[in-house]
Structures are given as C-alpha cells and as structure tokens.
C-alpha cells in the first residue's frame, strides 16, 4: 500500500488496516499530543481505530513539542 505521510511517499507491506495501526507502526504507541489529518480532514483520536486506510491516502501527523 502506498501512503503519503507528512509529504513523503511510503510503502507498506503488509498494509495497516486502520489509522490506529499505522500510528502504532509510525509512533510506537506514543500518541499523546498527536493530531492526525487524513486527506485534509482532522480525525478525532476516538475514531483512529475505525478509520480505514486506502492506497494513496495522504496523512499529516503533528506532534506537540515542549519548549519556549
């Protein structure tokens, strides 16, 4: 499956079934302070596990950082 994550094309085999599966691969379960947009639409955290991915989806992962 081909996905674009933060403007970089990535290939997955096997393909992640849901947005939650993808985030487990990409972020190793460190999802606190994370926002996700799928095809320019923000997906609430409660919906990650039921949001299915399709080839060519565009995903934007934003992680909060501390600092000043």
PDB file of N, CA and C in Angstrom:
ATOM      1  N   UNK A   1       0.858  -1.175   0.000  1.00  0.00           N
ATOM      2  CA  UNK A   1       0.000   0.000   0.000  1.00  0.00           C
ATOM      3  C   UNK A   1       0.899   1.231   0.000  1.00  0.00           C
ATOM      4  N   UNK A   2       0.538   2.196  -0.794  1.00  0.00           N
ATOM      5  CA  UNK A   2       1.261   3.467  -0.853  1.00  0.00           C
ATOM      6  C   UNK A   2       0.479   4.535  -0.091  1.00  0.00           C
ATOM      7  N   UNK A   3       1.163   5.162   0.874  1.00  0.00           N
ATOM      8  CA  UNK A   3       0.579   6.252   1.652  1.00  0.00           C
ATOM      9  C   UNK A   3       1.550   7.426   1.642  1.00  0.00           C
ATOM     10  N   UNK A   4       1.006   8.622   1.658  1.00  0.00           N
ATOM     11  CA  UNK A   4       1.843   9.811   1.787  1.00  0.00           C
ATOM     12  C   UNK A   4       1.711  10.303   3.221  1.00  0.00           C
ATOM     13  N   UNK A   5       2.840  10.280   3.946  1.00  0.00           N
ATOM     14  CA  UNK A   5       2.855  10.692   5.339  1.00  0.00           C
ATOM     15  C   UNK A   5       3.765  11.900   5.464  1.00  0.00           C
ATOM     16  N   UNK A   6       3.181  13.006   5.910  1.00  0.00           N
ATOM     17  CA  UNK A   6       3.925  14.266   6.039  1.00  0.00           C
ATOM     18  C   UNK A   6       4.703  14.573   4.759  1.00  0.00           C
ATOM     19  N   UNK A   7       4.015  14.449   3.640  1.00  0.00           N
ATOM     20  CA  UNK A   7       4.514  14.801   2.308  1.00  0.00           C
ATOM     21  C   UNK A   7       5.603  13.864   1.786  1.00  0.00           C
ATOM     22  N   UNK A   8       5.764  12.694   2.395  1.00  0.00           N
ATOM     23  CA  UNK A   8       6.717  11.705   1.916  1.00  0.00           C
ATOM     24  C   UNK A   8       5.980  10.422   1.582  1.00  0.00           C
ATOM     25  N   UNK A   9       6.221   9.896   0.393  1.00  0.00           N
ATOM     26  CA  UNK A   9       5.564   8.662  -0.027  1.00  0.00           C
ATOM     27  C   UNK A   9       6.223   7.487   0.685  1.00  0.00           C
ATOM     28  N   UNK A  10       5.378   6.635   1.264  1.00  0.00           N
ATOM     29  CA  UNK A  10       5.854   5.445   1.974  1.00  0.00           C
ATOM     30  C   UNK A  10       5.087   4.243   1.447  1.00  0.00           C
ATOM     31  N   UNK A  11       5.735   3.093   1.451  1.00  0.00           N
ATOM     32  CA  UNK A  11       5.115   1.848   1.015  1.00  0.00           C
ATOM     33  C   UNK A  11       5.053   0.884   2.191  1.00  0.00           C
ATOM     34  N   UNK A  12       3.902   0.231   2.366  1.00  0.00           N
ATOM     35  CA  UNK A  12       3.685  -0.682   3.481  1.00  0.00           C
ATOM     36  C   UNK A  12       3.244  -2.044   2.953  1.00  0.00           C
ATOM     37  N   UNK A  13       3.930  -3.084   3.425  1.00  0.00           N
ATOM     38  CA  UNK A  13       3.562  -4.451   3.095  1.00  0.00           C
ATOM     39  C   UNK A  13       3.917  -5.307   4.289  1.00  0.00           C
ATOM     40  N   UNK A  14       2.978  -5.761   5.046  1.00  0.00           N
ATOM     41  CA  UNK A  14       1.545  -5.676   4.831  1.00  0.00           C
ATOM     42  C   UNK A  14       1.002  -4.278   5.139  1.00  0.00           C
ATOM     43  N   UNK A  15      -0.116  -3.995   4.577  1.00  0.00           N
ATOM     44  CA  UNK A  15      -0.740  -2.683   4.750  1.00  0.00           C
ATOM     45  C   UNK A  15      -1.406  -2.582   6.123  1.00  0.00           C
ATOM     46  N   UNK A  16      -1.283  -1.425   6.784  1.00  0.00           N
ATOM     47  CA  UNK A  16      -2.025  -1.233   8.040  1.00  0.00           C
ATOM     48  C   UNK A  16      -3.523  -1.180   7.755  1.00  0.00           C
ATOM     49  N   UNK A  17      -4.313  -1.804   8.620  1.00  0.00           N
ATOM     50  CA  UNK A  17      -5.765  -1.857   8.402  1.00  0.00           C
ATOM     51  C   UNK A  17      -6.470  -0.564   8.762  1.00  0.00           C
ATOM     52  N   UNK A  18      -5.936   0.132   9.763  1.00  0.00           N
ATOM     53  CA  UNK A  18      -6.617   1.333  10.235  1.00  0.00           C
ATOM     54  C   UNK A  18      -5.587   2.416  10.528  1.00  0.00           C
ATOM     55  N   UNK A  19      -6.081   3.604  10.783  1.00  0.00           N
ATOM     56  CA  UNK A  19      -5.208   4.711  11.163  1.00  0.00           C
ATOM     57  C   UNK A  19      -4.480   4.388  12.467  1.00  0.00           C
ATOM     58  N   UNK A  20      -5.157   3.733  13.402  1.00  0.00           N
ATOM     59  CA  UNK A  20      -4.519   3.341  14.664  1.00  0.00           C
ATOM     60  C   UNK A  20      -3.356   2.378  14.414  1.00  0.00           C
ATOM     61  N   UNK A  21      -3.529   1.439  13.493  1.00  0.00           N
ATOM     62  CA  UNK A  21      -2.440   0.510  13.156  1.00  0.00           C
ATOM     63  C   UNK A  21      -1.243   1.256  12.578  1.00  0.00           C
ATOM     64  N   UNK A  22      -1.511   2.209  11.714  1.00  0.00           N
ATOM     65  CA  UNK A  22      -0.434   2.996  11.124  1.00  0.00           C
ATOM     66  C   UNK A  22       0.315   3.785  12.199  1.00  0.00           C
ATOM     67  N   UNK A  23      -0.422   4.373  13.122  1.00  0.00           N
ATOM     68  CA  UNK A  23       0.212   5.162  14.177  1.00  0.00           C
ATOM     69  C   UNK A  23       1.036   4.284  15.106  1.00  0.00           C
ATOM     70  N   UNK A  24       0.613   3.052  15.310  1.00  0.00           N
ATOM     71  CA  UNK A  24       1.404   2.135  16.119  1.00  0.00           C
ATOM     72  C   UNK A  24       2.734   1.853  15.423  1.00  0.00           C
ATOM     73  N   UNK A  25       2.713   1.714  14.105  1.00  0.00           N
ATOM     74  CA  UNK A  25       3.940   1.491  13.333  1.00  0.00           C
ATOM     75  C   UNK A  25       4.823   2.737  13.368  1.00  0.00           C
ATOM     76  N   UNK A  26       4.238   3.878  13.127  1.00  0.00           N
ATOM     77  CA  UNK A  26       4.998   5.117  12.977  1.00  0.00           C
ATOM     78  C   UNK A  26       5.448   5.725  14.306  1.00  0.00           C
ATOM     79  N   UNK A  27       4.609   5.618  15.335  1.00  0.00           N
ATOM     80  CA  UNK A  27       4.891   6.326  16.588  1.00  0.00           C
ATOM     81  C   UNK A  27       5.100   5.401  17.778  1.00  0.00           C
ATOM     82  N   UNK A  28       5.042   4.113  17.583  1.00  0.00           N
ATOM     83  CA  UNK A  28       5.247   3.138  18.668  1.00  0.00           C
ATOM     84  C   UNK A  28       4.374   3.418  19.880  1.00  0.00           C
ATOM     85  N   UNK A  29       3.110   3.672  19.655  1.00  0.00           N
ATOM     86  CA  UNK A  29       2.131   3.902  20.730  1.00  0.00           C
ATOM     87  C   UNK A  29       2.352   5.189  21.510  1.00  0.00           C
ATOM     88  N   UNK A  30       3.184   6.091  21.038  1.00  0.00           N
ATOM     89  CA  UNK A  30       3.373   7.391  21.708  1.00  0.00           C
ATOM     90  C   UNK A  30       2.412   8.389  21.059  1.00  0.00           C
ATOM     91  N   UNK A  31       1.136   8.272  21.390  1.00  0.00           N
ATOM     92  CA  UNK A  31       0.116   9.063  20.715  1.00  0.00           C
ATOM     93  C   UNK A  31      -0.380  10.250  21.523  1.00  0.00           C
ATOM     94  N   UNK A  32       0.164  10.474  22.712  1.00  0.00           N
ATOM     95  CA  UNK A  32      -0.244  11.646  23.480  1.00  0.00           C
ATOM     96  C   UNK A  32       0.340  12.885  22.818  1.00  0.00           C
ATOM     97  N   UNK A  33      -0.485  13.890  22.620  1.00  0.00           N
ATOM     98  CA  UNK A  33      -0.034  15.114  21.979  1.00  0.00           C
ATOM     99  C   UNK A  33       0.075  14.993  20.466  1.00  0.00           C
ATOM    100  N   UNK A  34      -0.656  14.038  19.891  1.00  0.00           N
ATOM    101  CA  UNK A  34      -0.611  13.812  18.451  1.00  0.00           C
ATOM    102  C   UNK A  34      -1.953  14.215  17.832  1.00  0.00           C
ATOM    103  N   UNK A  35      -1.875  14.896  16.706  1.00  0.00           N
ATOM    104  CA  UNK A  35      -3.063  15.208  15.905  1.00  0.00           C
ATOM    105  C   UNK A  35      -2.848  14.588  14.521  1.00  0.00           C
ATOM    106  N   UNK A  36      -3.935  14.115  13.933  1.00  0.00           N
ATOM    107  CA  UNK A  36      -3.846  13.433  12.644  1.00  0.00           C
ATOM    108  C   UNK A  36      -4.882  13.994  11.695  1.00  0.00           C
ATOM    109  N   UNK A  37      -4.439  14.267  10.473  1.00  0.00           N
ATOM    110  CA  UNK A  37      -5.358  14.646   9.401  1.00  0.00           C
ATOM    111  C   UNK A  37      -5.223  13.600   8.297  1.00  0.00           C
ATOM    112  N   UNK A  38      -6.344  13.140   7.799  1.00  0.00           N
ATOM    113  CA  UNK A  38      -6.395  12.182   6.703  1.00  0.00           C
ATOM    114  C   UNK A  38      -7.088  12.856   5.533  1.00  0.00           C
ATOM    115  N   UNK A  39      -6.344  13.015   4.452  1.00  0.00           N
ATOM    116  CA  UNK A  39      -6.878  13.683   3.258  1.00  0.00           C
ATOM    117  C   UNK A  39      -7.481  15.047   3.609  1.00  0.00           C
ATOM    118  N   UNK A  40      -6.713  15.830   4.373  1.00  0.00           N
ATOM    119  CA  UNK A  40      -7.071  17.200   4.764  1.00  0.00           C
ATOM    120  C   UNK A  40      -8.259  17.284   5.710  1.00  0.00           C
ATOM    121  N   UNK A  41      -8.556  16.204   6.421  1.00  0.00           N
ATOM    122  CA  UNK A  41      -9.650  16.197   7.398  1.00  0.00           C
ATOM    123  C   UNK A  41      -9.109  15.682   8.732  1.00  0.00           C
ATOM    124  N   UNK A  42      -9.250  16.476   9.785  1.00  0.00           N
ATOM    125  CA  UNK A  42      -8.775  16.065  11.108  1.00  0.00           C
ATOM    126  C   UNK A  42      -9.626  14.891  11.597  1.00  0.00           C
ATOM    127  N   UNK A  43      -8.929  13.869  12.095  1.00  0.00           N
ATOM    128  CA  UNK A  43      -9.608  12.677  12.596  1.00  0.00           C
ATOM    129  C   UNK A  43      -9.474  12.660  14.121  1.00  0.00           C
ATOM    130  N   UNK A  44     -10.593  12.690  14.847  1.00  0.00           N
ATOM    131  CA  UNK A  44     -10.527  12.635  16.319  1.00  0.00           C
ATOM    132  C   UNK A  44      -9.893  11.325  16.780  1.00  0.00           C
ATOM    133  N   UNK A  45      -9.187  11.379  17.886  1.00  0.00           N
ATOM    134  CA  UNK A  45      -8.481  10.209  18.413  1.00  0.00           C
ATOM    135  C   UNK A  45      -9.424   9.028  18.625  1.00  0.00           C
ATOM    136  N   UNK A  46     -10.637   9.273  19.044  1.00  0.00           N
ATOM    137  CA  UNK A  46     -11.609   8.194  19.260  1.00  0.00           C
ATOM    138  C   UNK A  46     -11.950   7.442  17.972  1.00  0.00           C
ATOM    139  N   UNK A  47     -11.696   8.051  16.823  1.00  0.00           N
ATOM    140  CA  UNK A  47     -12.038   7.438  15.537  1.00  0.00           C
ATOM    141  C   UNK A  47     -10.850   6.766  14.846  1.00  0.00           C
ATOM    142  N   UNK A  48      -9.659   6.848  15.414  1.00  0.00           N
ATOM    143  CA  UNK A  48      -8.475   6.300  14.754  1.00  0.00           C
ATOM    144  C   UNK A  48      -8.615   4.809  14.455  1.00  0.00           C
ATOM    145  N   UNK A  49      -9.133   4.043  15.398  1.00  0.00           N
ATOM    146  CA  UNK A  49      -9.203   2.585  15.200  1.00  0.00           C
ATOM    147  C   UNK A  49     -10.267   2.180  14.180  1.00  0.00           C
ATOM    148  N   UNK A  50     -11.253   3.026  13.954  1.00  0.00           N
ATOM    149  CA  UNK A  50     -12.295   2.670  12.982  1.00  0.00           C
ATOM    150  C   UNK A  50     -12.149   3.415  11.661  1.00  0.00           C
ATOM    151  N   UNK A  51     -11.034   4.146  11.484  1.00  0.00           N
ATOM    152  CA  UNK A  51     -10.773   4.847  10.226  1.00  0.00           C
ATOM    153  C   UNK A  51      -9.858   3.976   9.365  1.00  0.00           C
ATOM    154  N   UNK A  52     -10.422   3.428   8.298  1.00  0.00           N
ATOM    155  CA  UNK A  52      -9.687   2.535   7.412  1.00  0.00           C
ATOM    156  C   UNK A  52      -8.905   3.342   6.382  1.00  0.00           C
ATOM    157  N   UNK A  53      -7.769   2.802   5.998  1.00  0.00           N
ATOM    158  CA  UNK A  53      -6.893   3.477   5.041  1.00  0.00           C
ATOM    159  C   UNK A  53      -7.031   2.849   3.661  1.00  0.00           C
ATOM    160  N   UNK A  54      -6.811   3.684   2.649  1.00  0.00           N
ATOM    161  CA  UNK A  54      -6.807   3.235   1.259  1.00  0.00           C
ATOM    162  C   UNK A  54      -5.505   3.686   0.627  1.00  0.00           C
ATOM    163  N   UNK A  55      -5.079   2.963  -0.368  1.00  0.00           N
ATOM    164  CA  UNK A  55      -3.862   3.333  -1.076  1.00  0.00           C
ATOM    165  C   UNK A  55      -3.982   4.760  -1.593  1.00  0.00           C
ATOM    166  N   UNK A  56      -2.908   5.491  -1.520  1.00  0.00           N
ATOM    167  CA  UNK A  56      -2.802   6.894  -1.952  1.00  0.00           C
ATOM    168  C   UNK A  56      -3.397   7.893  -0.967  1.00  0.00           C
ATOM    169  N   UNK A  57      -3.824   7.446   0.214  1.00  0.00           N
ATOM    170  CA  UNK A  57      -4.275   8.397   1.226  1.00  0.00           C
ATOM    171  C   UNK A  57      -3.120   9.313   1.625  1.00  0.00           C
ATOM    172  N   UNK A  58      -3.475  10.531   1.992  1.00  0.00           N
ATOM    173  CA  UNK A  58      -2.488  11.499   2.466  1.00  0.00           C
ATOM    174  C   UNK A  58      -2.733  11.750   3.950  1.00  0.00           C
ATOM    175  N   UNK A  59      -1.680  11.548   4.736  1.00  0.00           N
ATOM    176  CA  UNK A  59      -1.785  11.637   6.183  1.00  0.00           C
ATOM    177  C   UNK A  59      -0.804  12.676   6.692  1.00  0.00           C
ATOM    178  N   UNK A  60      -1.292  13.533   7.559  1.00  0.00           N
ATOM    179  CA  UNK A  60      -0.441  14.526   8.203  1.00  0.00           C
ATOM    180  C   UNK A  60      -0.424  14.216   9.688  1.00  0.00           C
ATOM    181  N   UNK A  61       0.783  13.945  10.225  1.00  0.00           N
ATOM    182  CA  UNK A  61       0.957  13.673  11.650  1.00  0.00           C
ATOM    183  C   UNK A  61       1.613  14.892  12.284  1.00  0.00           C
ATOM    184  N   UNK A  62       0.967  15.404  13.316  1.00  0.00           N
ATOM    185  CA  UNK A  62       1.513  16.566  14.031  1.00  0.00           C
ATOM    186  C   UNK A  62       1.692  16.159  15.479  1.00  0.00           C
ATOM    187  N   UNK A  63       2.910  16.360  15.992  1.00  0.00           N
ATOM    188  CA  UNK A  63       3.184  16.021  17.378  1.00  0.00           C
ATOM    189  C   UNK A  63       3.542  17.300  18.138  1.00  0.00           C
ATOM    190  N   UNK A  64       2.990  17.417  19.325  1.00  0.00           N
ATOM    191  CA  UNK A  64       3.272  18.568  20.178  1.00  0.00           C
ATOM    192  C   UNK A  64       4.684  18.430  20.751  1.00  0.00           C
ATOM    193  N   UNK A  65       5.348  19.557  20.879  1.00  0.00           N
ATOM    194  CA  UNK A  65       6.673  19.572  21.490  1.00  0.00           C
ATOM    195  C   UNK A  65       6.689  20.621  22.582  1.00  0.00           C
ATOM    196  N   UNK A  66       7.563  20.426  23.553  1.00  0.00           N
ATOM    197  CA  UNK A  66       7.694  21.403  24.620  1.00  0.00           C
ATOM    198  C   UNK A  66       8.830  22.348  24.279  1.00  0.00           C
ATOM    199  N   UNK A  67       8.749  23.502  24.828  1.00  0.00           N
ATOM    200  CA  UNK A  67       9.801  24.478  24.609  1.00  0.00           C
ATOM    201  C   UNK A  67       9.249  25.880  24.783  1.00  0.00           C
ATOM    202  N   UNK A  68      10.099  26.814  24.564  1.00  0.00           N
ATOM    203  CA  UNK A  68       9.614  28.168  24.760  1.00  0.00           C
ATOM    204  C   UNK A  68      10.320  29.154  23.905  1.00  0.00           C
TER     205      UNK A  68
END
